[in-house]
Short mmCIF file of C-alpha atoms in Angstrom, two decimals:
data_model
loop_
_atom_site.label_atom_id
_atom_site.label_comp_id
_atom_site.label_asym_id
_atom_site.label_seq_id
_atom_site.Cartn_x
_atom_site.Cartn_y
_atom_site.Cartn_z
CA MET A 1 -24.53 50.41 -60.34
CA SER A 2 -25.23 47.28 -62.36
CA GLN A 3 -26.27 44.14 -60.53
CA LYS A 4 -23.44 41.69 -59.88
CA ILE A 5 -23.40 38.61 -62.10
CA GLN A 6 -22.75 35.40 -60.20
CA ALA A 7 -21.81 31.89 -61.25
CA ILE A 8 -24.59 29.48 -62.19
CA ARG A 9 -25.79 27.30 -59.30
CA GLY A 10 -23.88 24.04 -59.27
CA MET A 11 -21.05 25.40 -61.41
CA GLU A 12 -18.39 26.52 -58.98
CA ASP A 13 -15.18 28.49 -59.32
CA VAL A 14 -11.99 26.73 -58.22
CA LEU A 15 -10.00 29.55 -56.67
CA PRO A 16 -6.18 29.84 -56.46
CA ASP A 17 -6.02 28.75 -52.80
CA ALA A 18 -7.74 25.48 -53.74
CA THR A 19 -5.87 24.62 -56.92
CA PRO A 20 -2.59 23.28 -55.40
CA LEU A 21 -4.36 20.06 -54.35
CA TRP A 22 -5.92 19.81 -57.83
CA GLU A 23 -2.50 20.28 -59.41
CA ARG A 24 -0.94 17.65 -57.16
CA LEU A 25 -3.62 15.17 -58.24
CA GLU A 26 -3.31 16.12 -61.91
CA GLU A 27 0.48 15.76 -61.90
CA ALA A 28 0.28 12.35 -60.20
CA CYS A 29 -2.30 11.13 -62.73
CA ARG A 30 -0.37 12.31 -65.78
CA ALA A 31 2.82 10.64 -64.58
CA LEU A 32 1.06 7.40 -63.66
CA PHE A 33 -0.97 7.17 -66.87
CA ARG A 34 2.21 7.61 -68.90
CA GLN A 35 3.91 4.81 -66.92
CA TYR A 36 1.00 2.48 -67.74
CA GLY A 37 1.04 3.38 -71.44
CA TYR A 38 -2.08 5.57 -71.62
CA ARG A 39 -2.00 8.37 -74.19
CA ASN A 40 -3.92 11.64 -73.98
CA ILE A 41 -7.05 12.22 -76.09
CA ARG A 42 -9.24 15.35 -76.04
CA THR A 43 -12.83 15.24 -77.28
CA PRO A 44 -15.45 18.01 -77.58
CA VAL A 45 -17.55 19.13 -74.64
CA VAL A 46 -20.60 19.25 -76.96
CA GLU A 47 -21.74 16.08 -78.75
CA PRO A 48 -24.92 14.94 -80.56
CA THR A 49 -27.56 14.00 -77.99
CA ALA A 50 -28.06 10.71 -79.85
CA LEU A 51 -24.53 9.65 -78.85
CA PHE A 52 -25.52 9.51 -75.19
CA VAL A 53 -29.02 8.15 -75.78
CA ARG A 54 -27.59 5.21 -77.74
CA GLY A 55 -24.49 4.79 -75.61
CA ILE A 56 -25.60 5.43 -72.03
CA GLY A 57 -29.18 4.22 -72.43
CA GLU A 58 -32.52 5.94 -72.94
CA VAL A 59 -33.98 4.82 -69.60
CA THR A 60 -31.14 6.01 -67.36
CA ASP A 61 -31.23 8.93 -64.93
CA ILE A 62 -28.59 10.74 -66.99
CA VAL A 63 -30.55 10.70 -70.25
CA GLU A 64 -34.01 11.08 -68.70
CA LYS A 65 -33.27 13.79 -66.12
CA GLU A 66 -29.72 15.08 -66.07
CA MET A 67 -28.44 15.99 -69.53
CA TYR A 68 -28.09 19.58 -70.66
CA THR A 69 -29.48 19.53 -74.22
CA PHE A 70 -30.31 22.23 -76.74
CA ASP A 71 -31.94 22.26 -80.17
CA MET A 72 -29.89 23.93 -82.89
CA SER A 73 -32.97 24.74 -85.01
CA ALA A 74 -34.23 27.15 -82.35
CA ARG A 75 -30.95 29.06 -82.14
CA SER A 76 -29.83 29.50 -85.72
CA SER A 77 -30.75 32.12 -88.31
CA THR A 78 -28.98 30.43 -91.23
CA ALA A 79 -30.52 27.75 -93.40
CA GLU A 80 -27.34 25.65 -93.28
CA ASP A 81 -27.49 25.29 -89.48
CA ARG A 82 -31.24 24.79 -89.09
CA SER A 83 -30.99 21.03 -89.18
CA GLY A 84 -32.95 20.48 -85.98
CA GLU A 85 -30.03 18.54 -84.53
CA SER A 86 -30.16 18.08 -80.77
CA LEU A 87 -26.85 18.65 -79.00
CA ALA A 88 -25.80 17.92 -75.43
CA LEU A 89 -23.10 18.93 -72.99
CA ARG A 90 -21.25 15.71 -72.28
CA PRO A 91 -22.40 14.01 -69.04
CA GLU A 92 -19.50 11.53 -69.19
CA ALA A 93 -16.44 10.85 -71.34
CA THR A 94 -16.56 7.23 -72.52
CA ALA A 95 -19.18 7.58 -75.27
CA GLY A 96 -17.31 10.51 -76.84
CA ILE A 97 -14.01 8.64 -76.77
CA VAL A 98 -15.57 5.60 -78.43
CA ARG A 99 -17.20 7.87 -81.03
CA ALA A 100 -13.78 9.39 -81.77
CA ALA A 101 -12.12 5.97 -81.97
CA ILE A 102 -14.69 4.82 -84.54
CA GLU A 103 -14.69 8.07 -86.53
CA HIS A 104 -10.88 8.25 -86.80
CA SER A 105 -10.14 4.49 -86.99
CA LEU A 106 -7.87 4.77 -83.95
CA LEU A 107 -7.66 1.01 -83.53
CA TYR A 108 -6.65 0.29 -87.14
CA ASN A 109 -3.16 -0.75 -86.02
CA GLY A 110 -4.26 -2.48 -82.84
CA PRO A 111 -5.58 -1.80 -79.33
CA MET A 112 -4.93 1.53 -77.64
CA ARG A 113 -4.90 2.94 -74.11
CA VAL A 114 -6.12 6.54 -73.77
CA TRP A 115 -7.00 9.04 -71.07
CA THR A 116 -8.71 12.40 -70.91
CA MET A 117 -9.53 15.06 -68.35
CA GLY A 118 -12.07 17.86 -68.31
CA PRO A 119 -15.51 19.12 -67.33
CA MET A 120 -18.68 17.02 -67.49
CA PHE A 121 -22.23 18.30 -66.98
CA ARG A 122 -25.27 16.82 -65.25
CA TYR A 123 -28.37 18.61 -64.03
CA GLU A 124 -28.55 17.38 -60.44
CA ARG A 125 -29.27 18.91 -57.06
CA PRO A 126 -25.90 20.41 -56.06
CA GLN A 127 -24.40 19.04 -52.86
CA LYS A 128 -21.01 18.18 -51.42
CA GLY A 129 -19.13 16.09 -54.00
CA ARG A 130 -21.82 16.56 -56.66
CA GLN A 131 -21.94 19.63 -58.88
CA ARG A 132 -23.66 20.35 -62.18
CA GLN A 133 -20.30 21.07 -63.78
CA PHE A 134 -17.79 18.61 -62.41
CA TYR A 135 -14.34 17.43 -63.49
CA GLN A 136 -13.16 13.92 -64.23
CA PHE A 137 -10.14 11.95 -65.21
CA ASP A 138 -11.19 9.15 -67.53
CA ILE A 139 -9.09 6.27 -68.86
CA GLU A 140 -10.09 3.71 -71.47
CA ALA A 141 -8.38 0.56 -72.75
CA LEU A 142 -9.83 -0.01 -76.22
CA GLY A 143 -9.56 -3.38 -77.96
CA PHE A 144 -8.45 -5.43 -74.93
CA GLU A 145 -10.50 -8.52 -74.08
CA GLY A 146 -8.93 -10.21 -71.06
CA PRO A 147 -9.47 -9.58 -67.35
CA ASP A 148 -5.81 -8.55 -67.05
CA VAL A 149 -6.74 -5.07 -68.36
CA ASP A 150 -9.63 -4.80 -65.91
CA ALA A 151 -7.16 -5.66 -63.15
CA GLU A 152 -4.56 -3.25 -64.55
CA GLN A 153 -6.93 -0.29 -64.25
CA ILE A 154 -7.99 -1.22 -60.72
CA VAL A 155 -4.36 -1.69 -59.60
CA LEU A 156 -3.45 1.63 -61.25
CA LEU A 157 -6.02 3.36 -59.05
CA ALA A 158 -4.75 1.56 -55.95
CA ARG A 159 -1.26 2.85 -56.76
CA LEU A 160 -2.65 6.38 -57.22
CA TRP A 161 -4.38 6.34 -53.81
CA LYS A 162 -1.08 5.32 -52.24
CA MET A 163 0.78 8.11 -54.05
CA LEU A 164 -1.78 10.65 -52.82
CA GLY A 165 -1.76 9.43 -49.24
CA LEU A 166 -5.33 8.04 -49.25
CA ARG A 167 -5.70 5.05 -46.94
CA ASN A 168 -9.41 4.78 -46.13
CA VAL A 169 -10.61 3.51 -49.51
CA GLU A 170 -12.44 0.29 -50.31
CA LEU A 171 -12.80 -1.56 -53.61
CA HIS A 172 -16.27 -2.91 -54.49
CA LEU A 173 -16.46 -5.40 -57.33
CA ASN A 174 -19.16 -7.25 -59.26
CA SER A 175 -19.88 -8.90 -62.60
CA ILE A 176 -23.12 -8.20 -64.45
CA GLY A 177 -22.37 -10.87 -67.05
CA ASP A 178 -23.03 -10.89 -70.76
CA ALA A 179 -26.22 -10.02 -72.63
CA ALA A 180 -27.67 -13.54 -72.41
CA ASP A 181 -26.89 -13.70 -68.69
CA ARG A 182 -28.61 -10.37 -68.05
CA LYS A 183 -31.64 -11.43 -70.09
CA ALA A 184 -32.13 -14.55 -67.97
CA HIS A 185 -31.54 -12.55 -64.80
CA ARG A 186 -33.93 -9.82 -65.95
CA GLU A 187 -36.80 -12.29 -66.21
CA LYS A 188 -36.16 -13.46 -62.65
CA LEU A 189 -35.88 -9.90 -61.41
CA VAL A 190 -39.15 -8.81 -63.01
CA ALA A 191 -40.98 -11.80 -61.53
CA TYR A 192 -39.50 -11.07 -58.09
CA PHE A 193 -40.29 -7.36 -58.12
CA GLU A 194 -43.84 -8.01 -59.38
CA LYS A 195 -44.40 -10.12 -56.27
CA HIS A 196 -43.23 -7.14 -54.20
CA ALA A 197 -44.94 -4.44 -56.26
CA ALA A 198 -46.41 -2.77 -53.19
CA ALA A 199 -42.89 -2.05 -51.88
CA LEU A 200 -41.66 -0.37 -55.08
CA ASP A 201 -41.36 3.41 -55.24
CA GLU A 202 -42.31 5.45 -58.31
CA ASP A 203 -38.85 5.20 -59.93
CA ALA A 204 -38.72 1.44 -59.41
CA ARG A 205 -42.19 0.92 -60.89
CA ARG A 206 -41.16 2.95 -63.93
CA ARG A 207 -38.00 0.90 -64.37
CA LEU A 208 -39.63 -2.47 -63.79
CA ARG A 209 -40.19 -3.11 -67.50
CA SER A 210 -37.54 -0.88 -69.05
CA ASN A 211 -34.46 -1.43 -66.85
CA PRO A 212 -35.14 -3.60 -63.77
CA LEU A 213 -31.43 -4.08 -63.04
CA ARG A 214 -31.24 -0.41 -62.03
CA ILE A 215 -33.73 -1.03 -59.21
CA LEU A 216 -30.93 -2.88 -57.41
CA ASP A 217 -29.01 0.41 -57.24
CA SER A 218 -31.84 2.27 -55.48
CA LYS A 219 -30.88 4.23 -52.36
CA ASN A 220 -34.46 4.34 -51.03
CA PRO A 221 -34.18 3.07 -47.40
CA ALA A 222 -37.71 1.66 -47.50
CA MET A 223 -36.75 -0.71 -50.32
CA GLN A 224 -33.44 -2.05 -49.02
CA GLU A 225 -34.71 -5.15 -47.26
CA MET A 226 -36.79 -6.15 -50.28
CA ILE A 227 -33.85 -5.52 -52.66
CA GLU A 228 -31.54 -7.67 -50.51
CA GLY A 229 -33.74 -10.67 -51.29
CA ALA A 230 -33.71 -10.14 -55.06
CA PRO A 231 -32.09 -12.73 -57.37
CA ARG A 232 -28.34 -12.10 -57.78
CA ILE A 233 -26.77 -11.55 -61.19
CA LEU A 234 -23.71 -13.48 -59.98
CA ASP A 235 -25.90 -16.60 -59.78
CA ALA A 236 -26.91 -16.13 -63.43
CA LEU A 237 -23.44 -15.79 -65.00
CA GLY A 238 -22.65 -17.97 -68.00
CA ASP A 239 -19.38 -19.89 -68.20
CA ALA A 240 -17.45 -17.16 -70.09
CA ALA A 241 -18.43 -14.32 -67.75
CA ALA A 242 -17.92 -16.46 -64.65
CA GLU A 243 -14.43 -17.44 -65.81
CA HIS A 244 -13.59 -13.80 -66.59
CA PHE A 245 -14.67 -12.73 -63.09
CA ALA A 246 -12.80 -15.57 -61.41
CA GLU A 247 -9.59 -14.66 -63.26
CA LEU A 248 -10.01 -11.00 -62.33
CA LYS A 249 -10.33 -11.85 -58.64
CA THR A 250 -7.26 -14.08 -58.86
CA LEU A 251 -5.22 -11.25 -60.42
CA LEU A 252 -6.32 -8.78 -57.75
CA GLU A 253 -5.55 -11.23 -54.97
CA GLY A 254 -2.13 -11.81 -56.52
CA ALA A 255 -1.55 -8.06 -56.45
CA GLY A 256 -2.39 -8.02 -52.74
CA LEU A 257 -5.56 -5.94 -53.18
CA ALA A 258 -8.45 -6.43 -50.78
CA PHE A 259 -11.92 -6.15 -52.32
CA LYS A 260 -15.57 -6.69 -51.50
CA VAL A 261 -17.80 -8.54 -53.96
CA ASN A 262 -20.99 -6.47 -54.00
CA PRO A 263 -23.82 -8.28 -55.88
CA ARG A 264 -25.91 -5.09 -55.93
CA LEU A 265 -23.29 -3.02 -57.73
CA VAL A 266 -24.60 -2.38 -61.26
CA ARG A 267 -23.39 1.19 -62.12
CA GLY A 268 -25.75 3.72 -63.69
CA LEU A 269 -24.97 3.37 -67.41
CA ASP A 270 -26.43 0.78 -69.76
CA TYR A 271 -23.26 0.10 -71.72
CA TYR A 272 -21.53 -1.99 -69.03
CA ASN A 273 -21.10 -5.76 -69.15
CA ARG A 274 -19.10 -8.22 -67.06
CA THR A 275 -16.77 -6.31 -64.71
CA VAL A 276 -18.10 -3.31 -62.77
CA PHE A 277 -16.20 -1.72 -59.90
CA GLU A 278 -16.15 1.29 -57.59
CA TRP A 279 -13.59 2.75 -55.21
CA ILE A 280 -15.41 4.11 -52.15
CA THR A 281 -14.36 6.18 -49.14
CA PRO A 282 -16.56 7.07 -46.15
CA ASP A 283 -14.51 10.22 -45.52
CA ILE A 284 -16.36 12.54 -47.91
CA GLY A 285 -20.03 12.06 -47.03
CA ALA A 286 -22.91 10.62 -49.01
CA GLN A 287 -21.21 10.91 -52.43
CA SER A 288 -18.64 8.32 -51.41
CA THR A 289 -17.62 6.87 -54.79
CA ILE A 290 -14.41 8.52 -55.98
CA ALA A 291 -13.84 6.33 -59.05
CA GLY A 292 -15.86 3.72 -60.88
CA GLY A 293 -16.17 1.91 -64.15
CA GLY A 294 -15.90 -1.47 -65.78
CA ARG A 295 -16.11 -3.31 -69.07
CA TYR A 296 -18.28 -2.25 -72.05
CA ASP A 297 -17.72 -4.76 -74.86
CA ALA A 298 -20.89 -3.88 -76.83
CA LEU A 299 -20.57 -0.07 -76.94
CA PHE A 300 -18.59 0.13 -80.19
CA GLU A 301 -21.33 -1.77 -82.02
CA GLN A 302 -24.06 0.35 -80.41
CA LEU A 303 -22.36 3.44 -81.83
CA GLY A 304 -21.93 2.04 -85.34
CA GLY A 305 -18.47 0.48 -85.10
CA LYS A 306 -17.11 -3.04 -85.22
CA ALA A 307 -17.34 -5.32 -82.21
CA THR A 308 -14.52 -4.18 -79.91
CA PRO A 309 -13.89 -5.18 -76.29
CA ALA A 310 -13.05 -2.30 -73.95
CA CYS A 311 -12.73 -1.33 -70.32
CA GLY A 312 -12.46 2.01 -68.52
CA TYR A 313 -13.41 4.20 -65.61
CA GLY A 314 -14.11 7.77 -64.53
CA MET A 315 -12.59 9.42 -61.47
CA GLY A 316 -14.22 12.47 -59.89
CA ILE A 317 -11.58 15.13 -59.30
CA GLU A 318 -13.64 17.12 -56.77
CA ARG A 319 -14.32 13.97 -54.75
CA VAL A 320 -10.70 12.84 -54.75
CA VAL A 321 -9.65 16.33 -53.63
CA LEU A 322 -12.20 16.09 -50.78
CA ALA A 323 -10.68 12.72 -49.82
CA MET A 324 -7.19 14.25 -49.90
CA GLN A 325 -8.34 17.04 -47.60
CA ALA A 326 -9.95 14.52 -45.23
CA ALA A 327 -6.68 12.57 -45.17
CA GLY A 328 -4.73 15.70 -44.25
CA VAL A 329 -2.84 15.87 -47.56
CA GLN A 330 -1.14 19.25 -47.92
CA ALA A 331 -0.27 21.26 -51.00
CA ALA A 332 0.44 24.95 -51.46
CA PHE A 333 1.67 27.40 -54.07
CA GLU A 334 5.34 28.04 -53.35
CA PRO A 335 7.69 30.23 -55.42
CA ASP A 336 11.13 28.84 -56.25
CA ALA A 337 12.93 31.93 -54.91
CA PHE A 338 12.50 35.43 -53.48
CA ILE A 339 14.68 38.33 -54.55
CA VAL A 340 14.91 41.06 -51.91
CA HIS A 341 16.25 44.48 -52.88
CA ALA A 342 16.64 48.00 -51.50
CA GLY A 343 16.62 51.15 -53.61
CA GLU A 344 15.63 52.09 -57.15
CA ARG A 345 18.79 50.88 -58.92
CA ALA A 346 18.72 47.62 -57.02
CA GLY A 347 15.03 47.27 -57.92
CA LEU A 348 15.87 47.42 -61.62
CA MET A 349 18.58 44.80 -61.21
CA ALA A 350 16.27 42.62 -59.14
CA TRP A 351 13.62 42.80 -61.87
CA LYS A 352 16.20 41.68 -64.47
CA LEU A 353 17.44 38.85 -62.25
CA ALA A 354 13.89 37.67 -61.59
CA GLU A 355 13.11 37.61 -65.27
#
C-alpha cells in the first residue's frame, strides 16, 4: 500500500463541520462591504517578488524571513520562460491591489473602494491563529485623503463585530506621521537605542540602522522596559499629521467608539504612514490581533504610479472565527427541508420533488 500523503505543515484543511462559521463571517462581510460601497477585486496569488520588496520593505520580517519565493529560471525548459524572474506567493493583499490599480488605471475616473478575500502565505512557525497558508478579507479605499475614510473603515469593523456577536474587542490607534516626521523621530530613536545597546537583542541590533521603528514592536520581554522609555513618534508629528490624527479621534469619538492610543503601535509593513490601527481580543491567545491596517499614501509612487492617498486593512478569517467560537457564536449546516418517503414508487416521486 502506498504511503498516505498529508497536507503540508501549516496549511490546514477547513472541513465541512467548521465551514458554517466561515460562511456566516463571509456573508456578513459581503453584505457590509456592499453597504459601504466597496467593490470586489480579485488579484493573482503569485506576483513578482519585487512587488513585495518595494512595497512592504526589504528589511521587514515578511521579506527577509517569511515569503515563499521561487526562481522561474530553475523551473523552465523553454527559452521564453527562462527570464530568471523571481516570483512569490502573496504574503498580503494591499501591494497586489495597488499594482492592479496602477496597471489598469482603475482610478482614472476618480477614487475607488475595493475589497478582496483569499489565501495569503507566510513561512512562520505554525501555532493557534497563525498558519503558513491563512485567509484574509482585505479592503482598500484608493484615492481618499481625509481622516473620514480612516474612520469609516474602523467604524465598519466595529459594526461587523456587533453583527457577529463579538464584544470583547479593543481598538488600538496610533499615528506614525509623514516621512519627514519619521526621519526626525528615527534620529532620536537611533541615538536612544545606541545608549541602550547592551539591552538590544540580535533582531533589534540588526534593525538599528535599517528600520529602528520596528524595534518598538518587539515582543521580547527583556526589552520592554527599555522600549517604554524610547522617544514617541506622536511627539514628533508635524502639523499636517497631527491635525489628521486629531480629526480621526474626533470622528471616532463622535461615533461612540472607545479606543486606546498606543504609541508603540507601528505595524509590520514599511508602506504605512499616519494612521495605524489594530482590533485586538484577548479571547484567542497570543495572536490577538484580528484586524489591522492604516494609511499608505506613498505606496502608489513606490510601485511606479502617481502620488495617490489610500487607506486599508486586512482581517484574519481564522482569527475572527476563533473569536466567534470563544464568544459562543453558533452556526451549522441546515437543509431547507426533508422529504420522507416509504416504498419504491414513493422514492421516485420524492426524488423528483427534491430536485
